[in-house]
PDB file of C-alpha atoms and ligand atoms in Angstrom:
ATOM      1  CA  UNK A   1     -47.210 -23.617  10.571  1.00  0.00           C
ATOM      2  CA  UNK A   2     -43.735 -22.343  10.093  1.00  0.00           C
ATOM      3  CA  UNK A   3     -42.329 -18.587  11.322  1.00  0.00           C
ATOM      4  CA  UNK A   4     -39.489 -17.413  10.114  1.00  0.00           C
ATOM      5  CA  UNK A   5     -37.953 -14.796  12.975  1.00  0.00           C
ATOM      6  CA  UNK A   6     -35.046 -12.811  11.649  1.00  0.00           C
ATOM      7  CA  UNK A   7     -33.395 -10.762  14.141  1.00  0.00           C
ATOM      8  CA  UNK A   8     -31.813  -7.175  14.285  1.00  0.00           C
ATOM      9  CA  UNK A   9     -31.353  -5.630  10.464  1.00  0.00           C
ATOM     10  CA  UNK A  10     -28.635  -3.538  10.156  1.00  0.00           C
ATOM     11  CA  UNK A  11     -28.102  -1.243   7.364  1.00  0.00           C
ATOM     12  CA  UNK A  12     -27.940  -1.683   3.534  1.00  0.00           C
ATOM     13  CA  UNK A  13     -26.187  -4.717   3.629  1.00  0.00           C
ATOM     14  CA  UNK A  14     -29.148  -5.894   6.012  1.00  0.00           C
ATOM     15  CA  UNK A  15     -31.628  -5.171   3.809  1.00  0.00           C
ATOM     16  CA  UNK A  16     -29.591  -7.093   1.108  1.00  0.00           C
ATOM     17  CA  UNK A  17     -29.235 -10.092   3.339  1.00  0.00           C
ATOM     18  CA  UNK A  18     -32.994 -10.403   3.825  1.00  0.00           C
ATOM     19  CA  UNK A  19     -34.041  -9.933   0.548  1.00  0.00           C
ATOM     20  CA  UNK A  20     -31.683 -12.713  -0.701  1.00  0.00           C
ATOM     21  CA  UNK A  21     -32.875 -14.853   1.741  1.00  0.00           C
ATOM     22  CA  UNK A  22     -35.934 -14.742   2.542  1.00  0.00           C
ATOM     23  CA  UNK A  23     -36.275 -15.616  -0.934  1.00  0.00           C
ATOM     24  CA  UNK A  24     -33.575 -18.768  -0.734  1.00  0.00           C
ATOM     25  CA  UNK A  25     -35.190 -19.964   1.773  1.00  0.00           C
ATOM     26  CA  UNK A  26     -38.424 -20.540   0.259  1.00  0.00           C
ATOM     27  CA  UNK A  27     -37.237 -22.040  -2.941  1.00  0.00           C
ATOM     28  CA  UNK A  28     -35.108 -24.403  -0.926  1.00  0.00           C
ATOM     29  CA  UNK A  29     -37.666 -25.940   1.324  1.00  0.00           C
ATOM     30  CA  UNK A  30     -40.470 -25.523  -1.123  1.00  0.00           C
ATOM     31  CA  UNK A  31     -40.945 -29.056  -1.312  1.00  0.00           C
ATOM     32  CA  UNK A  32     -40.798 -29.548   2.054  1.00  0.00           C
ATOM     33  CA  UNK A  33     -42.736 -26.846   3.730  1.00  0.00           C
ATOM     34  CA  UNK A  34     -44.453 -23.155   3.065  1.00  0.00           C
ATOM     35  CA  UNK A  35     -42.852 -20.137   5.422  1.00  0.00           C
ATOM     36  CA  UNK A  36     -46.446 -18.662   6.524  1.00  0.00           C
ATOM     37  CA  UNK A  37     -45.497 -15.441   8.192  1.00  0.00           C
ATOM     38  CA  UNK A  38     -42.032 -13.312   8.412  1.00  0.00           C
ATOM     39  CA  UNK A  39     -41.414 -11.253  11.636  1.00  0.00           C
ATOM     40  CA  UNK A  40     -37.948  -9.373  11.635  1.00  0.00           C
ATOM     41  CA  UNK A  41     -37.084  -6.631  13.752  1.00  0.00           C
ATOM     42  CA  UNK A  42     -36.263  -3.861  11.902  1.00  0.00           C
ATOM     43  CA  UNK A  43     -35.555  -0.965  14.679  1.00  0.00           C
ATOM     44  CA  UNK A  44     -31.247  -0.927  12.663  1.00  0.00           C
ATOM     45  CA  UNK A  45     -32.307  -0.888   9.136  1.00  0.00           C
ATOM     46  CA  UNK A  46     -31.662   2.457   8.564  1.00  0.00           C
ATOM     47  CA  UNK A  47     -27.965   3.026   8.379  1.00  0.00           C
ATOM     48  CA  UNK A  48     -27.599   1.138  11.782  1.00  0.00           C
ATOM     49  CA  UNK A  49     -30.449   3.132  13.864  1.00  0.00           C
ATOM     50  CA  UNK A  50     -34.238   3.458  13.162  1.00  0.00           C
ATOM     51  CA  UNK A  51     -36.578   2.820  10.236  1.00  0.00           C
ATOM     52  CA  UNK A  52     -37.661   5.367   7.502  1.00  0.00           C
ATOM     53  CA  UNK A  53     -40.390   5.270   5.249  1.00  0.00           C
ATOM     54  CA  UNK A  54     -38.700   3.618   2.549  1.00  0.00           C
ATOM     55  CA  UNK A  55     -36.915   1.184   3.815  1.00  0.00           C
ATOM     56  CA  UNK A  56     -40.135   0.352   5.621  1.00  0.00           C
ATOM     57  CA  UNK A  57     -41.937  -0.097   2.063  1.00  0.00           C
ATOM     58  CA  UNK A  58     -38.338  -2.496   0.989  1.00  0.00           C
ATOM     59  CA  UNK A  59     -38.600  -4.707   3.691  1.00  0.00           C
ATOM     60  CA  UNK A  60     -42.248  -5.355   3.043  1.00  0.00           C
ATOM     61  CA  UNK A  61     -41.629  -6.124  -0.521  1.00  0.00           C
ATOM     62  CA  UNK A  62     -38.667  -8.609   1.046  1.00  0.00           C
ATOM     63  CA  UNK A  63     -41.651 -10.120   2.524  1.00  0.00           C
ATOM     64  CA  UNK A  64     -41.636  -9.412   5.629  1.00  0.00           C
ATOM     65  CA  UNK A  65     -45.277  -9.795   7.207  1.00  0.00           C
ATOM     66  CA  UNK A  66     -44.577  -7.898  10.946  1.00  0.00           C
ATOM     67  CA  UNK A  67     -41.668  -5.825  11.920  1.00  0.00           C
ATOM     68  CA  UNK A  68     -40.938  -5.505  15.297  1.00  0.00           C
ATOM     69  CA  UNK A  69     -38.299  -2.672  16.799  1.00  0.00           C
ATOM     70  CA  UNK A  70     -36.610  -1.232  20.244  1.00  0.00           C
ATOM     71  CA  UNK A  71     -34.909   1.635  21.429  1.00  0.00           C
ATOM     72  CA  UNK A  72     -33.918   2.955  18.272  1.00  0.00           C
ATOM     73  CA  UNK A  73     -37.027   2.714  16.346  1.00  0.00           C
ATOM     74  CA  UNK A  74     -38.097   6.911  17.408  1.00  0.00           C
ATOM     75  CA  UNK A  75     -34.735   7.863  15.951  1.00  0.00           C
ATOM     76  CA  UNK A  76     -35.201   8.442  12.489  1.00  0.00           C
ATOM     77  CA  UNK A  77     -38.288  11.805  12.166  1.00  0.00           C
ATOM     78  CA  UNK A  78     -40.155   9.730   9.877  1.00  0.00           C
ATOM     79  CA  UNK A  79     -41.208   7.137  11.886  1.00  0.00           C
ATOM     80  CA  UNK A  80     -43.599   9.491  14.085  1.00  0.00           C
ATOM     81  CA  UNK A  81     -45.218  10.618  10.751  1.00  0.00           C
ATOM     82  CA  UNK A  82     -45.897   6.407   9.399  1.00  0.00           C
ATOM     83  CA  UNK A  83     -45.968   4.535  12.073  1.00  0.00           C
ATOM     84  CA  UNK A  84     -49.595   5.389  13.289  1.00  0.00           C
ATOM     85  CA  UNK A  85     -51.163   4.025   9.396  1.00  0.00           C
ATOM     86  CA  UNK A  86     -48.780   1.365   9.248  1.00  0.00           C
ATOM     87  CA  UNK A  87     -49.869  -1.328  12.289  1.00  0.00           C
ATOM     88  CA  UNK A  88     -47.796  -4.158  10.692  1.00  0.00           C
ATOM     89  CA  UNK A  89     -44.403  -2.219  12.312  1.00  0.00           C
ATOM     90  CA  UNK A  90     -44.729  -2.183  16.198  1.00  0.00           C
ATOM     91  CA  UNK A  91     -43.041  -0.003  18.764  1.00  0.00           C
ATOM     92  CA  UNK A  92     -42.623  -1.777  22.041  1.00  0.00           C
ATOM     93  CA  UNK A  93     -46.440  -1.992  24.038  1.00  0.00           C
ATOM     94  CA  UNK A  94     -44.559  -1.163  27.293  1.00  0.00           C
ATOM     95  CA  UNK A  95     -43.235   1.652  25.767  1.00  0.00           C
ATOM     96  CA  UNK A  96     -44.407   5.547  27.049  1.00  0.00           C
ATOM     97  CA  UNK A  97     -47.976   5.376  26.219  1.00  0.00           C
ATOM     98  CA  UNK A  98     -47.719   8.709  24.685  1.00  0.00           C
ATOM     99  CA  UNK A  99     -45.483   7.345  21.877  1.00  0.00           C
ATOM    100  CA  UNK A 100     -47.397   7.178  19.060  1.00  0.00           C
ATOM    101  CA  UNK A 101     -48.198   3.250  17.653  1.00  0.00           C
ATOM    102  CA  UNK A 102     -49.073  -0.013  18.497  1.00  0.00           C
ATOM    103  CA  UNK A 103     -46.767  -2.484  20.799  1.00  0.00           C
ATOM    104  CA  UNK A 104     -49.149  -5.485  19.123  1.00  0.00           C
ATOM    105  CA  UNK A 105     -50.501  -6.713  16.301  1.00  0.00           C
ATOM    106  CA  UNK A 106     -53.110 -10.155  14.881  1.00  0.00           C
ATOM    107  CA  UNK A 107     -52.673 -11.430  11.899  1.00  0.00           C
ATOM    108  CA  UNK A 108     -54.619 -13.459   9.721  1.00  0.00           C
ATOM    109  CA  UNK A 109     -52.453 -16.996   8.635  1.00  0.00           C
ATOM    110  CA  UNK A 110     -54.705 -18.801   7.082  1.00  0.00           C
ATOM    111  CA  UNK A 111     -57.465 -19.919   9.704  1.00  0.00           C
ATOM    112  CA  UNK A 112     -55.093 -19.078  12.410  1.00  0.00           C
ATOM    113  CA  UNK A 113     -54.891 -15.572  13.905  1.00  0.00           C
ATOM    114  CA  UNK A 114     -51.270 -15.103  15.162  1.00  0.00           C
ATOM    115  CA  UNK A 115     -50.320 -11.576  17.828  1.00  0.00           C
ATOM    116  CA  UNK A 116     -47.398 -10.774  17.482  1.00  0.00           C
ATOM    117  CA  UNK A 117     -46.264  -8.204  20.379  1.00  0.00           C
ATOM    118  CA  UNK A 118     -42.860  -6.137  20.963  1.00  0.00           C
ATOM    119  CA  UNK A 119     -41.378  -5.025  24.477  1.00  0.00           C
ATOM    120  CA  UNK A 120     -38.462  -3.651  25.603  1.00  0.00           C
ATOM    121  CA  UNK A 121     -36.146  -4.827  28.620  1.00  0.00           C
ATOM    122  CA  UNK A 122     -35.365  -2.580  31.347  1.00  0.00           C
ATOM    123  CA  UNK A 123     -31.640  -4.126  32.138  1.00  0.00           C
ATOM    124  CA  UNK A 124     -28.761  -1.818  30.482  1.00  0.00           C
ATOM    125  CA  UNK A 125     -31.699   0.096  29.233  1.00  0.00           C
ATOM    126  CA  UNK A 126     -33.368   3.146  28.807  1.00  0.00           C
ATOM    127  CA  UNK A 127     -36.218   3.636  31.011  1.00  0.00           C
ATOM    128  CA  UNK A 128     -39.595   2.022  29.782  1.00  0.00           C
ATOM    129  CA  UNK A 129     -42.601   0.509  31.789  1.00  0.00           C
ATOM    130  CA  UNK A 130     -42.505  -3.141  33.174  1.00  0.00           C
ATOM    131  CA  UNK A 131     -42.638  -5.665  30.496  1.00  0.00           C
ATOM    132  CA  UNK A 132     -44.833  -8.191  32.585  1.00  0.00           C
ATOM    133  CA  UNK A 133     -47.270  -5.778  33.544  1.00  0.00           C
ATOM    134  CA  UNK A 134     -48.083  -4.763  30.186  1.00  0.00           C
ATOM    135  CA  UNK A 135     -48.169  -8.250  29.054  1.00  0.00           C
ATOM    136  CA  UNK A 136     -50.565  -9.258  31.384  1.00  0.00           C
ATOM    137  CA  UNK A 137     -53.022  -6.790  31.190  1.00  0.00           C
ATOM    138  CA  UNK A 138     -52.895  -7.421  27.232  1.00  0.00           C
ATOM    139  CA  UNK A 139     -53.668 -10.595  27.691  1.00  0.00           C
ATOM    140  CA  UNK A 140     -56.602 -10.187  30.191  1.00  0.00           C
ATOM    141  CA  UNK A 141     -58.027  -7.365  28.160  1.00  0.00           C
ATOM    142  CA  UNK A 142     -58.131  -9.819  25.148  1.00  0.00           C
ATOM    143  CA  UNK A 143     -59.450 -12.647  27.177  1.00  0.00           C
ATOM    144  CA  UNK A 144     -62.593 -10.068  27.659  1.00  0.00           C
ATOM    145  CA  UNK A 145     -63.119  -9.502  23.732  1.00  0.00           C
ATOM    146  CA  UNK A 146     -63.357 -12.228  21.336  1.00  0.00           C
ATOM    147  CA  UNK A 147     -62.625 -10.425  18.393  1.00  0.00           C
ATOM    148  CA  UNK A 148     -58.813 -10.095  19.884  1.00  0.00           C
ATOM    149  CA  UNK A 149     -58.441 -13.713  21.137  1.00  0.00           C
ATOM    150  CA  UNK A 150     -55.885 -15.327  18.874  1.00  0.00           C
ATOM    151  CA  UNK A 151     -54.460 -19.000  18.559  1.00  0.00           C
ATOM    152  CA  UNK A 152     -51.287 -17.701  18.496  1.00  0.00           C
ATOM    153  CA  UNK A 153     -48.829 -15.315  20.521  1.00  0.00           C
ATOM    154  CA  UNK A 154     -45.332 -14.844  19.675  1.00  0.00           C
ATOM    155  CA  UNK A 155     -43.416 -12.028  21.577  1.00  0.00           C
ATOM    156  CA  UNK A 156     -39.901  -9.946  20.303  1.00  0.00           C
ATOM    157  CA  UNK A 157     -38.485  -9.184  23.644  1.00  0.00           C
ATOM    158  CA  UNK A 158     -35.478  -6.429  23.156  1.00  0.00           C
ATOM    159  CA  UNK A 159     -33.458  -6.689  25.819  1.00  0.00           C
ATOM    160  CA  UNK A 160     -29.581  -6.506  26.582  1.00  0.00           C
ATOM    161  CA  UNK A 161     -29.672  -9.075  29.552  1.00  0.00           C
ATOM    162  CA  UNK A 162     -30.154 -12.661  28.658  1.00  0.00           C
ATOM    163  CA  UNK A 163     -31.848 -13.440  32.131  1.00  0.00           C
ATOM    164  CA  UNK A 164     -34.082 -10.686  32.088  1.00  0.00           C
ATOM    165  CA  UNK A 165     -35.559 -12.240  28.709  1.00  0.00           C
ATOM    166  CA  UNK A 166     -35.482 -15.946  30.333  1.00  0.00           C
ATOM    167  CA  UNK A 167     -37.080 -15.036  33.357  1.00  0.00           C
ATOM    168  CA  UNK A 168     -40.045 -13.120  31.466  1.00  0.00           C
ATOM    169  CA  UNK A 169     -40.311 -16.797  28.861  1.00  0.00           C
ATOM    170  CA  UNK A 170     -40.414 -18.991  32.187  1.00  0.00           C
ATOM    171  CA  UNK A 171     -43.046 -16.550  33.758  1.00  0.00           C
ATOM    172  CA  UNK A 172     -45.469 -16.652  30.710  1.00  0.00           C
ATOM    173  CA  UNK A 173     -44.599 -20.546  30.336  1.00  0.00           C
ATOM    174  CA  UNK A 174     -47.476 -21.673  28.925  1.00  0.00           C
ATOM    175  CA  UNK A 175     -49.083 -18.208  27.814  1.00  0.00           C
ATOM    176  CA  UNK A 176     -47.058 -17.757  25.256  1.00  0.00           C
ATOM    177  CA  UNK A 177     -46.279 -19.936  21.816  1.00  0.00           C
ATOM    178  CA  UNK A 178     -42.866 -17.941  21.502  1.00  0.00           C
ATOM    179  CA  UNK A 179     -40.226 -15.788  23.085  1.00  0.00           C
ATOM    180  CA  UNK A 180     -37.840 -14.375  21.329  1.00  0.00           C
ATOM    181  CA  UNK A 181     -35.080 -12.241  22.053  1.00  0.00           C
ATOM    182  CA  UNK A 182     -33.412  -9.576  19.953  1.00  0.00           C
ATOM    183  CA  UNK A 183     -30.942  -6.305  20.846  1.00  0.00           C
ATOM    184  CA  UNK A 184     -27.397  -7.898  21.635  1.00  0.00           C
ATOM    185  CA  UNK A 185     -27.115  -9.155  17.700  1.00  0.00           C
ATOM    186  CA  UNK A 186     -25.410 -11.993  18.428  1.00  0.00           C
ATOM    187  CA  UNK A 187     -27.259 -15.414  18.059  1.00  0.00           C
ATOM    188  CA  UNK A 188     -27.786 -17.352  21.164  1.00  0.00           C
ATOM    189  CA  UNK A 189     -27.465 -21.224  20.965  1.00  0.00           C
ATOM    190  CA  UNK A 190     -30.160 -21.660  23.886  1.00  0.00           C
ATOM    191  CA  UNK A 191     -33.184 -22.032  21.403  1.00  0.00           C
ATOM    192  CA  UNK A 192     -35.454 -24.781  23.368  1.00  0.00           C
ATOM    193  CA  UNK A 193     -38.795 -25.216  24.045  1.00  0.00           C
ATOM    194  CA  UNK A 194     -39.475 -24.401  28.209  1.00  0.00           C
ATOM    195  CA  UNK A 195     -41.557 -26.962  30.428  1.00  0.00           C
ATOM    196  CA  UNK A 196     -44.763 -25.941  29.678  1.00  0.00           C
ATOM    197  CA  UNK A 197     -44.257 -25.249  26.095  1.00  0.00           C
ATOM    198  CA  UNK A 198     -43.134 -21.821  24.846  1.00  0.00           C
ATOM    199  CA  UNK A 199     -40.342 -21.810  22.675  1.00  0.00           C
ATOM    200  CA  UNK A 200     -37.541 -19.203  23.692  1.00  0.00           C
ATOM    201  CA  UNK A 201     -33.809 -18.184  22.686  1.00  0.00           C
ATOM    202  CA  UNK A 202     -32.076 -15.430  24.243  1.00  0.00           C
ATOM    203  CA  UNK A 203     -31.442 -13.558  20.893  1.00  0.00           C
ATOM    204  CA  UNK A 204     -32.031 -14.364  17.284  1.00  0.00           C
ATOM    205  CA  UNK A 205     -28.795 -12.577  16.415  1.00  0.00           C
ATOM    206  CA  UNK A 206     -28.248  -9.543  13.948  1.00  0.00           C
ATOM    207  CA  UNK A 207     -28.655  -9.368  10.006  1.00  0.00           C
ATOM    208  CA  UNK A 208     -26.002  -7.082   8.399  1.00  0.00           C
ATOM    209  CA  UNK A 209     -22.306  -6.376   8.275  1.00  0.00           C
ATOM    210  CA  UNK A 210     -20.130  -9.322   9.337  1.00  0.00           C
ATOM    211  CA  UNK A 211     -16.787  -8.104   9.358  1.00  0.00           C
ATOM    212  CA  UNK A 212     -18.037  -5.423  12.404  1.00  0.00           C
ATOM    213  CA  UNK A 213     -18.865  -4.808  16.355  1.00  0.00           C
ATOM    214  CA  UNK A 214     -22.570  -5.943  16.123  1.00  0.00           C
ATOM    215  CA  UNK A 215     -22.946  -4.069  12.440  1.00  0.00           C
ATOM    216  CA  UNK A 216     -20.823  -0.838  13.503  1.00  0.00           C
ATOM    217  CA  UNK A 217     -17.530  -0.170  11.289  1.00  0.00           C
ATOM    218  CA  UNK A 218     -14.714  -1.033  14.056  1.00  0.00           C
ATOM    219  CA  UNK A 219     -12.425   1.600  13.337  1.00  0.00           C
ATOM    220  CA  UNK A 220     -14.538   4.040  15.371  1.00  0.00           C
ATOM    221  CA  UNK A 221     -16.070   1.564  18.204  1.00  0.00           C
ATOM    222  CA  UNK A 222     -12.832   0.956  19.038  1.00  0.00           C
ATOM    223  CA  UNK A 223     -11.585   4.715  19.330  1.00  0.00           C
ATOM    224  CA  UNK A 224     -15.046   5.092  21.620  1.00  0.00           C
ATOM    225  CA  UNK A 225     -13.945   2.762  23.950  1.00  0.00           C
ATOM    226  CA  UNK A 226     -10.060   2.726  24.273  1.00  0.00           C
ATOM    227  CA  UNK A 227     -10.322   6.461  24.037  1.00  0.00           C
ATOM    228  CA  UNK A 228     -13.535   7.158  25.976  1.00  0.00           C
ATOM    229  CA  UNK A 229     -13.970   9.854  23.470  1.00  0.00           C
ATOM    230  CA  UNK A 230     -17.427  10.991  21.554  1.00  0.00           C
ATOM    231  CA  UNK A 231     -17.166   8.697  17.897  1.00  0.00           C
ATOM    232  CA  UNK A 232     -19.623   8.823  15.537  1.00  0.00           C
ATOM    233  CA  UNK A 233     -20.122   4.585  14.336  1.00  0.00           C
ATOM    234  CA  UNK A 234     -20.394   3.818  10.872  1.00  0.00           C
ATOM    235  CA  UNK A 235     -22.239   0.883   9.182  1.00  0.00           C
ATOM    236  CA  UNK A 236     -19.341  -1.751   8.371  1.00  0.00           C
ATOM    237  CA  UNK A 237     -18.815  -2.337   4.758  1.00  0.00           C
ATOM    238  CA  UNK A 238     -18.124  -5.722   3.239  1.00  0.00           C
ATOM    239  CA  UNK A 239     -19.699  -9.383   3.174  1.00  0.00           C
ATOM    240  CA  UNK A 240     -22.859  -9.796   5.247  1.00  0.00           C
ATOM    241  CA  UNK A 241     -24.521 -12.568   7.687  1.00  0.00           C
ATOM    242  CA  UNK A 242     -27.952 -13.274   8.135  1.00  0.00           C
ATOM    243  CA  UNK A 243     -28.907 -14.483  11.445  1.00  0.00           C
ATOM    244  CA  UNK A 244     -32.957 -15.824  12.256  1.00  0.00           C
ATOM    245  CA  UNK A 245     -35.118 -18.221  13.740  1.00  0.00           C
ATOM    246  CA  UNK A 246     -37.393 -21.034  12.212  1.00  0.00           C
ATOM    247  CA  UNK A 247     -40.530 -21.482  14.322  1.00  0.00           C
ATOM    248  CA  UNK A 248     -42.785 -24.739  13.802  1.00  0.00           C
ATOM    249  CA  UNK A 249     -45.911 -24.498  15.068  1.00  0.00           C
ATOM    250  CA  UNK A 250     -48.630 -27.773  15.564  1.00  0.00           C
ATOM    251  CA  UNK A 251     -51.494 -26.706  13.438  1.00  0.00           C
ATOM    252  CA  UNK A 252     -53.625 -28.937  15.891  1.00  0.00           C
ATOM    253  CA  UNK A 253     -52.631 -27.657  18.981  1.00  0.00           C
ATOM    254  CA  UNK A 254     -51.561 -24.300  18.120  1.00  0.00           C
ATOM    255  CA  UNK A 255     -47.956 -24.812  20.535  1.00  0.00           C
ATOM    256  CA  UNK A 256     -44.635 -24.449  19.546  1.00  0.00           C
ATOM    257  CA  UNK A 257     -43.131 -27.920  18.269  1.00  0.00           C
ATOM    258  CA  UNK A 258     -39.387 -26.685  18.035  1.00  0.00           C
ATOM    259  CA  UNK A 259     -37.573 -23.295  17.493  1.00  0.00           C
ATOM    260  CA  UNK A 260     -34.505 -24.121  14.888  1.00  0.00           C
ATOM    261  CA  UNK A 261     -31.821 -21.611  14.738  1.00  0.00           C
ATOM    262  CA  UNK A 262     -30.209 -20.089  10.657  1.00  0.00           C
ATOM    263  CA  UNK A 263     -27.283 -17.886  10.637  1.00  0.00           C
ATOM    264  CA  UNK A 264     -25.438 -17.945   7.145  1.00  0.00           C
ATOM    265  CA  UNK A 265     -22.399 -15.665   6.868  1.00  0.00           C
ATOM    266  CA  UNK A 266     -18.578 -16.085   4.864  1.00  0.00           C
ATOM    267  CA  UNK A 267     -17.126 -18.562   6.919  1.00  0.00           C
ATOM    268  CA  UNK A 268     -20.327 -20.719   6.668  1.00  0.00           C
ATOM    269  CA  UNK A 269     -22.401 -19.752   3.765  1.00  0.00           C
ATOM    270  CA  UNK A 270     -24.400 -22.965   3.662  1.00  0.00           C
ATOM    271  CA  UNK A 271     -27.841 -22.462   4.183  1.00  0.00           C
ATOM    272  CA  UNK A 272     -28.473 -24.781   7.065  1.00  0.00           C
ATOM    273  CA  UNK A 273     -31.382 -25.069   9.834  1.00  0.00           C
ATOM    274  CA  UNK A 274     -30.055 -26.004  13.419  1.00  0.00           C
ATOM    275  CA  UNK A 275     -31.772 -27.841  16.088  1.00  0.00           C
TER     276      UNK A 275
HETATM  277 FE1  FE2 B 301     -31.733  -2.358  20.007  1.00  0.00          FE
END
């Protein structure tokens, strides 16, 4: 089996990104293999912070099977009014449990049934509940009920702090087919699989503007932080990268085999797949 994990989608050149390749991708490995789910996290597609109803509804028709999010998915006001009849986007499970949603999802892939589940890090972050915690009791409580046993578990941990998101992977070593990480937008070249068999990298990087600080027009970054002034950031304009993971999965075993890395952008437009 074969997961394509696309990481942070910013804005409207984002949303372009994905639906170009998403698409390239598939025609250019058709002979080769079949992409059988698409996670991305969404939580920047909408002009750099949340997720509105219609862009929810594009980034399906990109084909995008799950969409995972973080601390800016509650920012846009119609997210509270979706997200509760739409369980393919997920808020993070160790979020407060008054927030409406669900931090965790299984999907049918064929004969497989694949969770997918989204937390949030506590490092350089607002304040949420711990991660391992809620993990745990998720996966005792479906240990109890076979209807929510799965094959698979793949987990979007977004996070600021690389070690925070290593030290949860080594901890559910094992547990877990995949961790990966998403917030900073910039791809990580630590993709491996850990000693007992969960594959991990630090972050899958950020789909959007590439001529910007992590998606943000510079202009006003830059004033925010020289200046220590208010700014109000902008999307950047101009040529976009697109930044994910390729997850291959044994179909006998049901454990990770490798976790390749993808980023395309202008100075390396190539569509290439590194180890
Ligand atoms: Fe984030």
């Amino acid at each position: 089996m074969k997961v394509l994990i696309i990481g942070d989608i910013y804005s409207n050149i984002g949303r372009v990104m994905v639906k170009t390749w998403i698409a390239k991708i598939k025609k250019k490995y058709e002979s080769e293999f079949k992409i059988d789910l698409v996670i991305a996290n969404g939580e920047n597609t909408t002009h750099g912070k949340s997720l509105n109803e219609r862009h929810y509804h594009e980034l399906k028709d990109a084909g995008i099977d799950v969409i995972t999010t973080g601390n800016h998915i509650f920012a846009h006001p119609d997210v509270v009014k979706y997200i509760d009849k739409s369980p393919d986007l997920l808020r993070p499970l160790n979020y407060n449990p008054y927030h409406p949603g669900n931090g965790t999802i299984v999907v049918e892939v064929g004969t497989k049934k694949v969770r997918v589940t989204n937390i949030i890090g506590r490092t350089f972050m607002d304040k949420a509940d711990n991660p391992y915690y809620a993990v745990e009791q998720l996966i005792k409580t479906t240990e109890k009920n076979s209807n929510e046993i799965s094959d698979i578990h793949i987990i979007d941990f977004h996070a600021e702090a690389t070690a925070e998101k290593l030290a949860f992977a080594w901890n559910f070593d094992g547990q877990l087919t995949c961790v990966v990480g998403t917030h900073t937008h910039v791809q990580t070249a630590d993709n491996r699989l850990l000693p007992k068999g969960t594959a991990f990298i630090s972050d899958v990087g950020m789909t959007g503007p590439f001529y910007s600080i992590i998606g943000a027009n510079p202009k006003e970054v830059i004033y925010r932080d020289k200046k220590t002034m208010p700014a109000y950031l902008k999307p950047a304009d101009g040529e976009g990268q697109f930044s994910a993971v390729l997850l291959t999965i044994n179909n006998e075993t049901n454990r990770a085999e490798k976790l390749e890395r993808i980023f395309i952008h202008p100075q390396a437009p190539d569509l290439k797949i590194n180890e």
